[in-house]
Amino acid sequence: MCDDLTERDNAAFFSRRDFTALGAGAAALAVTPGCIAQPAPDAGALPTKAREVTITTPDGTCDAYFVAPATGKHPGVILWPDIAGLRGAYRTMGTRLAAAGYAVLVVNQYYRGSKAPILETLTQWQTPEGQTKLKPLIATITPAGTVRDAGAFVGWLDKQSEVDTHRKIGTNGYCMGGPFTVRTAFAAPDRVGAAASFHGGGLVGDGPDSPVQLLGGTKAAFLFAIAQNDDARAPDDKARLRAAAAAAGRPAEIEVYPAQHGWCTIDAPIYDQVQAERAWARMLALYAKSL
């Protein structure tokens, strides 16, 4: 998760990185905190349409961003943002996924306390003001609450004309949203067919509501893309995930990427376009096979 330890670790990584080896474009991105990277247009990208939506959950009303191909019915996907929440970067990421052929719901996980956007960029989370805004909202999120939310989001997607209910639903999440993908698969096992976690925090624990303990209650295929600095701090987590997936009979691609925590989020100072594109391709492959 994007905690103070992670941020100090990433800052130290920047201080020793040889920017000349990155190329001018990546170096410019790294030294411009908060800018949004724009990958080259995808071949075959579909035109999309989007709208702001509200979803009734057992705990209140959640604001979200829904984007889908402009025509037709498509598999639904629930996208869980990182710790800084629903903002421009995740609207962009959701739109790119919609252009690949999915009806994407990008949710505000902090809806119990505030509408989105709470922060405009991930970099603002690293400031005292950003942490003052977010920490009380983080405290409102519980494992059980996320499961309730996920069930409501699946139900909402299944009522949309853009969603093909004959196909399974996918979910992808980043940073704190990584474990939420497992909870989503657990909340609606008969509907959620694939879950992808990118540099997810808190995936492995001993409690009964830890994501690693929930795999047996799902029917999804999984992708766990782990940051190298997260793996260095918790080297046993990948083995525990593999063992839990095997015991549950769930397909799971589990890999440590040569990138730092946060590398897939396009407005992150640590964004690594090469490794982010590789992770993106693996997610699309998972969805193509499982949804």
mmCIF file of N, CA, C and O in Angstrom, residues 106-187:
data_model
loop_
_atom_site.group_PDB
_atom_site.id
_atom_site.type_symbol
_atom_site.label_atom_id
_atom_site.label_comp_id
_atom_site.label_asym_id
_atom_site.label_seq_id
_atom_site.Cartn_x
_atom_site.Cartn_y
_atom_site.Cartn_z
ATOM 1 N N VAL A 106 -15.371 2.809 -12.835
ATOM 2 C CA VAL A 106 -14.257 3.274 -12.000
ATOM 3 C C VAL A 106 -14.868 3.892 -10.755
ATOM 4 O O VAL A 106 -15.582 4.897 -10.835
ATOM 5 N N VAL A 107 -14.617 3.298 -9.602
ATOM 6 C CA VAL A 107 -15.385 3.646 -8.406
ATOM 7 C C VAL A 107 -14.612 4.587 -7.481
ATOM 8 O O VAL A 107 -13.378 4.650 -7.500
ATOM 9 N N ASN A 108 -15.365 5.304 -6.658
ATOM 10 C CA ASN A 108 -14.806 6.124 -5.584
ATOM 11 C C ASN A 108 -14.900 5.320 -4.296
ATOM 12 O O ASN A 108 -15.954 5.253 -3.672
ATOM 13 N N GLN A 109 -13.795 4.709 -3.899
ATOM 14 C CA GLN A 109 -13.818 3.850 -2.711
ATOM 15 C C GLN A 109 -14.026 4.642 -1.416
ATOM 16 O O GLN A 109 -14.313 4.063 -0.373
ATOM 17 N N TYR A 110 -13.920 5.968 -1.501
ATOM 18 C CA TYR A 110 -14.069 6.822 -0.314
ATOM 19 C C TYR A 110 -15.444 7.480 -0.227
ATOM 20 O O TYR A 110 -15.621 8.463 0.495
ATOM 21 N N TYR A 111 -16.431 6.956 -0.933
ATOM 22 C CA TYR A 111 -17.716 7.637 -1.024
ATOM 23 C C TYR A 111 -18.396 7.831 0.319
ATOM 24 O O TYR A 111 -19.244 8.729 0.478
ATOM 25 N N ARG A 112 -18.067 7.023 1.306
ATOM 26 C CA ARG A 112 -18.707 7.167 2.615
ATOM 27 C C ARG A 112 -18.391 8.508 3.263
ATOM 28 O O ARG A 112 -19.146 8.981 4.117
ATOM 29 N N GLY A 113 -17.263 9.104 2.853
ATOM 30 C CA GLY A 113 -16.864 10.363 3.478
ATOM 31 C C GLY A 113 -16.763 11.541 2.549
ATOM 32 O O GLY A 113 -16.840 12.686 2.994
ATOM 33 N N SER A 114 -16.637 11.291 1.233
ATOM 34 C CA SER A 114 -16.449 12.403 0.308
ATOM 35 C C SER A 114 -16.692 11.945 -1.122
ATOM 36 O O SER A 114 -16.404 10.795 -1.474
ATOM 37 N N LYS A 115 -17.173 12.850 -1.939
ATOM 38 C CA LYS A 115 -17.238 12.594 -3.362
ATOM 39 C C LYS A 115 -15.866 12.802 -3.987
ATOM 40 O O LYS A 115 -15.015 13.505 -3.453
ATOM 41 N N ALA A 116 -15.661 12.184 -5.144
ATOM 42 C CA ALA A 116 -14.407 12.327 -5.877
ATOM 43 C C ALA A 116 -14.479 13.560 -6.799
ATOM 44 O O ALA A 116 -15.569 13.971 -7.199
ATOM 45 N N PRO A 117 -13.316 14.139 -7.131
ATOM 46 C CA PRO A 117 -11.981 13.758 -6.666
ATOM 47 C C PRO A 117 -11.662 14.389 -5.312
ATOM 48 O O PRO A 117 -12.031 15.535 -5.053
ATOM 49 N N ILE A 118 -10.989 13.640 -4.499
ATOM 50 C CA ILE A 118 -10.510 14.151 -3.220
ATOM 51 C C ILE A 118 -9.128 14.767 -3.420
ATOM 52 O O ILE A 118 -8.832 15.844 -2.916
ATOM 53 N N LEU A 119 -8.290 14.077 -4.171
ATOM 54 C CA LEU A 119 -7.006 14.595 -4.615
ATOM 55 C C LEU A 119 -6.991 14.600 -6.139
ATOM 56 O O LEU A 119 -7.655 13.785 -6.774
ATOM 57 N N GLU A 120 -6.213 15.496 -6.713
ATOM 58 C CA GLU A 120 -6.116 15.573 -8.169
ATOM 59 C C GLU A 120 -5.030 14.665 -8.721
ATOM 60 O O GLU A 120 -5.107 14.234 -9.875
ATOM 61 N N THR A 121 -4.012 14.368 -7.923
ATOM 62 C CA THR A 121 -2.893 13.533 -8.376
ATOM 63 C C THR A 121 -2.415 12.668 -7.229
ATOM 64 O O THR A 121 -2.630 12.971 -6.051
ATOM 65 N N LEU A 122 -1.697 11.610 -7.572
ATOM 66 C CA LEU A 122 -1.095 10.755 -6.553
ATOM 67 C C LEU A 122 -0.056 11.523 -5.746
ATOM 68 O O LEU A 122 0.095 11.306 -4.536
ATOM 69 N N THR A 123 0.660 12.445 -6.381
ATOM 70 C CA THR A 123 1.694 13.205 -5.682
ATOM 71 C C THR A 123 1.127 13.958 -4.483
ATOM 72 O O THR A 123 1.808 14.124 -3.461
ATOM 73 N N GLN A 124 -0.128 14.407 -4.568
ATOM 74 C CA GLN A 124 -0.724 15.143 -3.447
ATOM 75 C C GLN A 124 -0.869 14.281 -2.201
ATOM 76 O O GLN A 124 -0.891 14.811 -1.082
ATOM 77 N N TRP A 125 -0.965 12.958 -2.375
ATOM 78 C CA TRP A 125 -1.013 12.061 -1.214
ATOM 79 C C TRP A 125 0.251 12.174 -0.390
ATOM 80 O O TRP A 125 0.243 11.968 0.829
ATOM 81 N N GLN A 126 1.351 12.548 -1.005
ATOM 82 C CA GLN A 126 2.630 12.603 -0.320
ATOM 83 C C GLN A 126 2.804 13.890 0.491
ATOM 84 O O GLN A 126 3.816 14.056 1.179
ATOM 85 N N THR A 127 1.844 14.805 0.421
ATOM 86 C CA THR A 127 1.926 16.066 1.152
ATOM 87 C C THR A 127 1.174 15.960 2.473
ATOM 88 O O THR A 127 0.250 15.148 2.607
ATOM 89 N N PRO A 128 1.531 16.782 3.460
ATOM 90 C CA PRO A 128 0.768 16.770 4.726
ATOM 91 C C PRO A 128 -0.711 17.062 4.515
ATOM 92 O O PRO A 128 -1.570 16.455 5.159
ATOM 93 N N GLU A 129 -1.020 17.967 3.596
ATOM 94 C CA GLU A 129 -2.421 18.310 3.337
ATOM 95 C C GLU A 129 -3.169 17.116 2.745
ATOM 96 O O GLU A 129 -4.309 16.832 3.120
ATOM 97 N N GLY A 130 -2.517 16.415 1.832
ATOM 98 C CA GLY A 130 -3.148 15.254 1.234
ATOM 99 C C GLY A 130 -3.397 14.151 2.242
ATOM 100 O O GLY A 130 -4.459 13.515 2.239
ATOM 101 N N GLN A 131 -2.450 13.921 3.110
ATOM 102 C CA GLN A 131 -2.629 12.880 4.113
ATOM 103 C C GLN A 131 -3.704 13.268 5.125
ATOM 104 O O GLN A 131 -4.453 12.411 5.598
ATOM 105 N N THR A 132 -3.791 14.559 5.430
ATOM 106 C CA THR A 132 -4.843 15.017 6.336
ATOM 107 C C THR A 132 -6.223 14.762 5.736
ATOM 108 O O THR A 132 -7.168 14.393 6.438
ATOM 109 N N LYS A 133 -6.344 14.933 4.423
ATOM 110 C CA LYS A 133 -7.623 14.671 3.763
ATOM 111 C C LYS A 133 -7.950 13.184 3.722
ATOM 112 O O LYS A 133 -9.087 12.772 3.964
ATOM 113 N N LEU A 134 -6.938 12.374 3.393
ATOM 114 C CA LEU A 134 -7.220 10.974 3.091
ATOM 115 C C LEU A 134 -7.276 10.055 4.300
ATOM 116 O O LEU A 134 -8.062 9.107 4.312
ATOM 117 N N LYS A 135 -6.444 10.283 5.293
ATOM 118 C CA LYS A 135 -6.361 9.295 6.377
ATOM 119 C C LYS A 135 -7.698 9.052 7.078
ATOM 120 O O LYS A 135 -8.031 7.891 7.370
ATOM 121 N N PRO A 136 -8.520 10.084 7.352
ATOM 122 C CA PRO A 136 -9.834 9.776 7.938
ATOM 123 C C PRO A 136 -10.727 8.969 6.994
ATOM 124 O O PRO A 136 -11.541 8.163 7.449
ATOM 125 N N LEU A 137 -10.578 9.180 5.680
ATOM 126 C CA LEU A 137 -11.384 8.435 4.718
ATOM 127 C C LEU A 137 -10.913 6.997 4.601
ATOM 128 O O LEU A 137 -11.728 6.081 4.457
ATOM 129 N N ILE A 138 -9.607 6.790 4.672
ATOM 130 C CA ILE A 138 -9.070 5.430 4.654
ATOM 131 C C ILE A 138 -9.641 4.618 5.805
ATOM 132 O O ILE A 138 -9.951 3.431 5.655
ATOM 133 N N ALA A 139 -9.803 5.283 6.939
ATOM 134 C CA ALA A 139 -10.306 4.585 8.131
ATOM 135 C C ALA A 139 -11.750 4.116 7.976
ATOM 136 O O ALA A 139 -12.202 3.247 8.730
ATOM 137 N N THR A 140 -12.483 4.672 7.003
ATOM 138 C CA THR A 140 -13.875 4.253 6.813
ATOM 139 C C THR A 140 -14.000 2.977 6.000
ATOM 140 O O THR A 140 -15.092 2.410 5.898
ATOM 141 N N ILE A 141 -12.895 2.521 5.399
ATOM 142 C CA ILE A 141 -12.939 1.335 4.537
ATOM 143 C C ILE A 141 -12.625 0.095 5.368
ATOM 144 O O ILE A 141 -11.610 0.046 6.061
ATOM 145 N N THR A 142 -13.492 -0.899 5.294
ATOM 146 C CA THR A 142 -13.291 -2.161 6.002
ATOM 147 C C THR A 142 -13.401 -3.319 5.013
ATOM 148 O O THR A 142 -14.019 -3.176 3.950
ATOM 149 N N PRO A 143 -12.826 -4.472 5.336
ATOM 150 C CA PRO A 143 -12.993 -5.628 4.446
ATOM 151 C C PRO A 143 -14.451 -5.963 4.174
ATOM 152 O O PRO A 143 -14.839 -6.188 3.013
ATOM 153 N N ALA A 144 -15.266 -5.983 5.215
ATOM 154 C CA ALA A 144 -16.676 -6.325 5.022
ATOM 155 C C ALA A 144 -17.383 -5.269 4.181
ATOM 156 O O ALA A 144 -18.228 -5.583 3.339
ATOM 157 N N GLY A 145 -17.034 -3.997 4.403
ATOM 158 C CA GLY A 145 -17.646 -2.928 3.623
ATOM 159 C C GLY A 145 -17.286 -3.026 2.155
ATOM 160 O O GLY A 145 -18.122 -2.770 1.275
ATOM 161 N N THR A 146 -16.041 -3.394 1.861
ATOM 162 C CA THR A 146 -15.630 -3.545 0.467
ATOM 163 C C THR A 146 -16.379 -4.682 -0.199
ATOM 164 O O THR A 146 -16.771 -4.583 -1.373
ATOM 165 N N VAL A 147 -16.592 -5.770 0.513
ATOM 166 C CA VAL A 147 -17.376 -6.879 -0.048
ATOM 167 C C VAL A 147 -18.803 -6.422 -0.343
ATOM 168 O O VAL A 147 -19.365 -6.736 -1.404
ATOM 169 N N ARG A 148 -19.407 -5.664 0.568
ATOM 170 C CA ARG A 148 -20.756 -5.149 0.320
ATOM 171 C C ARG A 148 -20.760 -4.235 -0.904
ATOM 172 O O ARG A 148 -21.650 -4.319 -1.761
ATOM 173 N N ASP A 149 -19.776 -3.352 -0.982
ATOM 174 C CA ASP A 149 -19.686 -2.450 -2.126
ATOM 175 C C ASP A 149 -19.569 -3.230 -3.429
ATOM 176 O O ASP A 149 -20.250 -2.938 -4.421
ATOM 177 N N ALA A 150 -18.691 -4.224 -3.430
ATOM 178 C CA ALA A 150 -18.459 -4.996 -4.651
ATOM 179 C C ALA A 150 -19.731 -5.672 -5.127
ATOM 180 O O ALA A 150 -20.035 -5.699 -6.331
ATOM 181 N N GLY A 151 -20.482 -6.234 -4.206
ATOM 182 C CA GLY A 151 -21.741 -6.861 -4.592
ATOM 183 C C GLY A 151 -22.699 -5.868 -5.216
ATOM 184 O O GLY A 151 -23.383 -6.180 -6.208
ATOM 185 N N ALA A 152 -22.738 -4.651 -4.666
ATOM 186 C CA ALA A 152 -23.608 -3.612 -5.233
ATOM 187 C C ALA A 152 -23.125 -3.189 -6.611
ATOM 188 O O ALA A 152 -23.936 -2.958 -7.527
ATOM 189 N N PHE A 153 -21.819 -3.093 -6.799
ATOM 190 C CA PHE A 153 -21.283 -2.680 -8.095
ATOM 191 C C PHE A 153 -21.563 -3.732 -9.172
ATOM 192 O O PHE A 153 -21.903 -3.393 -10.309
ATOM 193 N N VAL A 154 -21.417 -4.998 -8.813
ATOM 194 C CA VAL A 154 -21.742 -6.076 -9.767
ATOM 195 C C VAL A 154 -23.215 -5.998 -10.145
ATOM 196 O O VAL A 154 -23.574 -6.086 -11.333
ATOM 197 N N GLY A 155 -24.069 -5.826 -9.156
ATOM 198 C CA GLY A 155 -25.500 -5.735 -9.441
ATOM 199 C C GLY A 155 -25.843 -4.554 -10.332
ATOM 200 O O GLY A 155 -26.692 -4.660 -11.230
ATOM 201 N N TRP A 156 -25.168 -3.422 -10.100
ATOM 202 C CA TRP A 156 -25.411 -2.235 -10.922
ATOM 203 C C TRP A 156 -24.967 -2.486 -12.361
ATOM 204 O O TRP A 156 -25.697 -2.170 -13.310
ATOM 205 N N LEU A 157 -23.782 -3.050 -12.546
ATOM 206 C CA LEU A 157 -23.299 -3.324 -13.897
ATOM 207 C C LEU A 157 -24.268 -4.214 -14.669
ATOM 208 O O LEU A 157 -24.522 -3.995 -15.862
ATOM 209 N N ASP A 158 -24.804 -5.198 -13.998
ATOM 210 C CA ASP A 158 -25.686 -6.143 -14.681
ATOM 211 C C ASP A 158 -27.006 -5.517 -15.138
ATOM 212 O O ASP A 158 -27.739 -6.121 -15.922
ATOM 213 N N LYS A 159 -27.286 -4.307 -14.695
ATOM 214 C CA LYS A 159 -28.503 -3.612 -15.124
ATOM 215 C C LYS A 159 -28.247 -2.617 -16.257
ATOM 216 O O LYS A 159 -29.194 -1.975 -16.738
ATOM 217 N N GLN A 160 -26.988 -2.471 -16.678
ATOM 218 C CA GLN A 160 -26.666 -1.477 -17.698
ATOM 219 C C GLN A 160 -26.778 -2.072 -19.098
ATOM 220 O O GLN A 160 -26.352 -3.202 -19.344
ATOM 221 N N SER A 161 -27.316 -1.274 -20.025
ATOM 222 C CA SER A 161 -27.519 -1.753 -21.390
ATOM 223 C C SER A 161 -26.205 -2.030 -22.103
ATOM 224 O O SER A 161 -26.173 -2.808 -23.067
ATOM 225 N N GLU A 162 -25.107 -1.429 -21.640
ATOM 226 C CA GLU A 162 -23.806 -1.642 -22.272
ATOM 227 C C GLU A 162 -23.131 -2.938 -21.854
ATOM 228 O O GLU A 162 -22.106 -3.323 -22.437
ATOM 229 N N VAL A 163 -23.672 -3.605 -20.855
ATOM 230 C CA VAL A 163 -23.019 -4.781 -20.279
ATOM 231 C C VAL A 163 -23.640 -6.063 -20.808
ATOM 232 O O VAL A 163 -24.863 -6.231 -20.796
ATOM 233 N N ASP A 164 -22.785 -6.963 -21.251
ATOM 234 C CA ASP A 164 -23.204 -8.283 -21.711
ATOM 235 C C ASP A 164 -23.253 -9.216 -20.506
ATOM 236 O O ASP A 164 -22.218 -9.689 -20.029
ATOM 237 N N THR A 165 -24.455 -9.483 -20.013
ATOM 238 C CA THR A 165 -24.598 -10.297 -18.808
ATOM 239 C C THR A 165 -24.391 -11.786 -19.067
ATOM 240 O O THR A 165 -24.373 -12.582 -18.129
ATOM 241 N N HIS A 166 -24.222 -12.162 -20.332
ATOM 242 C CA HIS A 166 -23.898 -13.554 -20.631
ATOM 243 C C HIS A 166 -22.408 -13.839 -20.460
ATOM 244 O O HIS A 166 -21.982 -14.994 -20.561
ATOM 245 N N ARG A 167 -21.629 -12.785 -20.222
ATOM 246 C CA ARG A 167 -20.189 -12.941 -20.014
ATOM 247 C C ARG A 167 -19.849 -12.543 -18.586
ATOM 248 O O ARG A 167 -20.583 -11.796 -17.918
ATOM 249 N N LYS A 168 -18.746 -13.050 -18.100
ATOM 250 C CA LYS A 168 -18.322 -12.777 -16.734
ATOM 251 C C LYS A 168 -17.852 -11.329 -16.585
ATOM 252 O O LYS A 168 -17.544 -10.641 -17.562
ATOM 253 N N ILE A 169 -17.772 -10.891 -15.339
ATOM 254 C CA ILE A 169 -17.269 -9.560 -14.988
ATOM 255 C C ILE A 169 -15.811 -9.676 -14.558
ATOM 256 O O ILE A 169 -15.416 -10.663 -13.924
ATOM 257 N N GLY A 170 -15.014 -8.669 -14.894
ATOM 258 C CA GLY A 170 -13.629 -8.592 -14.444
ATOM 259 C C GLY A 170 -13.448 -7.488 -13.424
ATOM 260 O O GLY A 170 -14.327 -6.639 -13.238
ATOM 261 N N THR A 171 -12.315 -7.499 -12.763
ATOM 262 C CA THR A 171 -11.982 -6.417 -11.836
ATOM 263 C C THR A 171 -10.475 -6.249 -11.785
ATOM 264 O O THR A 171 -9.734 -7.238 -11.820
ATOM 265 N N ASN A 172 -10.037 -4.992 -11.770
ATOM 266 C CA ASN A 172 -8.616 -4.707 -11.598
ATOM 267 C C ASN A 172 -8.453 -3.585 -10.589
ATOM 268 O O ASN A 172 -9.295 -2.691 -10.472
ATOM 269 N N GLY A 173 -7.354 -3.663 -9.827
ATOM 270 C CA GLY A 173 -7.128 -2.690 -8.769
ATOM 271 C C GLY A 173 -5.650 -2.427 -8.575
ATOM 272 O O GLY A 173 -4.804 -3.279 -8.867
ATOM 273 N N TYR A 174 -5.353 -1.254 -8.038
ATOM 274 C CA TYR A 174 -3.994 -0.754 -7.936
ATOM 275 C C TYR A 174 -3.723 -0.310 -6.507
ATOM 276 O O TYR A 174 -4.562 0.338 -5.880
ATOM 277 N N CYS A 175 -2.527 -0.683 -5.988
ATOM 278 C CA CYS A 175 -2.143 -0.267 -4.628
ATOM 279 C C CYS A 175 -3.203 -0.791 -3.646
ATOM 280 O O CYS A 175 -3.437 -1.984 -3.573
ATOM 281 N N MET A 176 -3.860 0.090 -2.905
ATOM 282 C CA MET A 176 -4.868 -0.370 -1.951
ATOM 283 C C MET A 176 -6.023 -1.058 -2.660
ATOM 284 O O MET A 176 -6.744 -1.862 -2.053
ATOM 285 N N GLY A 177 -6.217 -0.780 -3.959
ATOM 286 C CA GLY A 177 -7.272 -1.429 -4.717
ATOM 287 C C GLY A 177 -6.958 -2.854 -5.105
ATOM 288 O O GLY A 177 -7.862 -3.595 -5.500
ATOM 289 N N GLY A 178 -5.691 -3.267 -5.002
ATOM 290 C CA GLY A 178 -5.327 -4.632 -5.353
ATOM 291 C C GLY A 178 -6.093 -5.682 -4.571
ATOM 292 O O GLY A 178 -6.724 -6.574 -5.161
ATOM 293 N N PRO A 179 -6.070 -5.621 -3.237
ATOM 294 C CA PRO A 179 -6.834 -6.610 -2.474
ATOM 295 C C PRO A 179 -8.342 -6.503 -2.677
ATOM 296 O O PRO A 179 -9.065 -7.484 -2.508
ATOM 297 N N PHE A 180 -8.820 -5.317 -3.085
ATOM 298 C CA PHE A 180 -10.253 -5.163 -3.316
ATOM 299 C C PHE A 180 -10.715 -6.026 -4.488
ATOM 300 O O PHE A 180 -11.891 -6.390 -4.566
ATOM 301 N N THR A 181 -9.819 -6.351 -5.400
ATOM 302 C CA THR A 181 -10.210 -7.221 -6.513
ATOM 303 C C THR A 181 -10.536 -8.623 -6.021
ATOM 304 O O THR A 181 -11.468 -9.259 -6.514
ATOM 305 N N VAL A 182 -9.771 -9.108 -5.056
ATOM 306 C CA VAL A 182 -10.067 -10.428 -4.491
ATOM 307 C C VAL A 182 -11.398 -10.384 -3.754
ATOM 308 O O VAL A 182 -12.218 -11.309 -3.864
ATOM 309 N N ARG A 183 -11.627 -9.320 -3.017
ATOM 310 C CA ARG A 183 -12.902 -9.194 -2.297
ATOM 311 C C ARG A 183 -14.074 -9.114 -3.279
ATOM 312 O O ARG A 183 -15.172 -9.597 -2.983
ATOM 313 N N THR A 184 -13.845 -8.497 -4.438
ATOM 314 C CA THR A 184 -14.889 -8.436 -5.460
ATOM 315 C C THR A 184 -15.212 -9.831 -5.983
ATOM 316 O O THR A 184 -16.383 -10.206 -6.125
ATOM 317 N N ALA A 185 -14.173 -10.608 -6.276
ATOM 318 C CA ALA A 185 -14.385 -11.984 -6.735
ATOM 319 C C ALA A 185 -15.084 -12.819 -5.668
ATOM 320 O O ALA A 185 -15.906 -13.698 -5.980
ATOM 321 N N PHE A 186 -14.788 -12.555 -4.411
ATOM 322 C CA PHE A 186 -15.405 -13.261 -3.295
ATOM 323 C C PHE A 186 -16.862 -12.840 -3.114
ATOM 324 O O PHE A 186 -17.721 -13.659 -2.764
ATOM 325 N N ALA A 187 -17.152 -11.558 -3.364
ATOM 326 C CA ALA A 187 -18.512 -11.034 -3.155
ATOM 327 C C ALA A 187 -19.501 -11.606 -4.142
ATOM 328 O O ALA A 187 -20.681 -11.787 -3.810
#
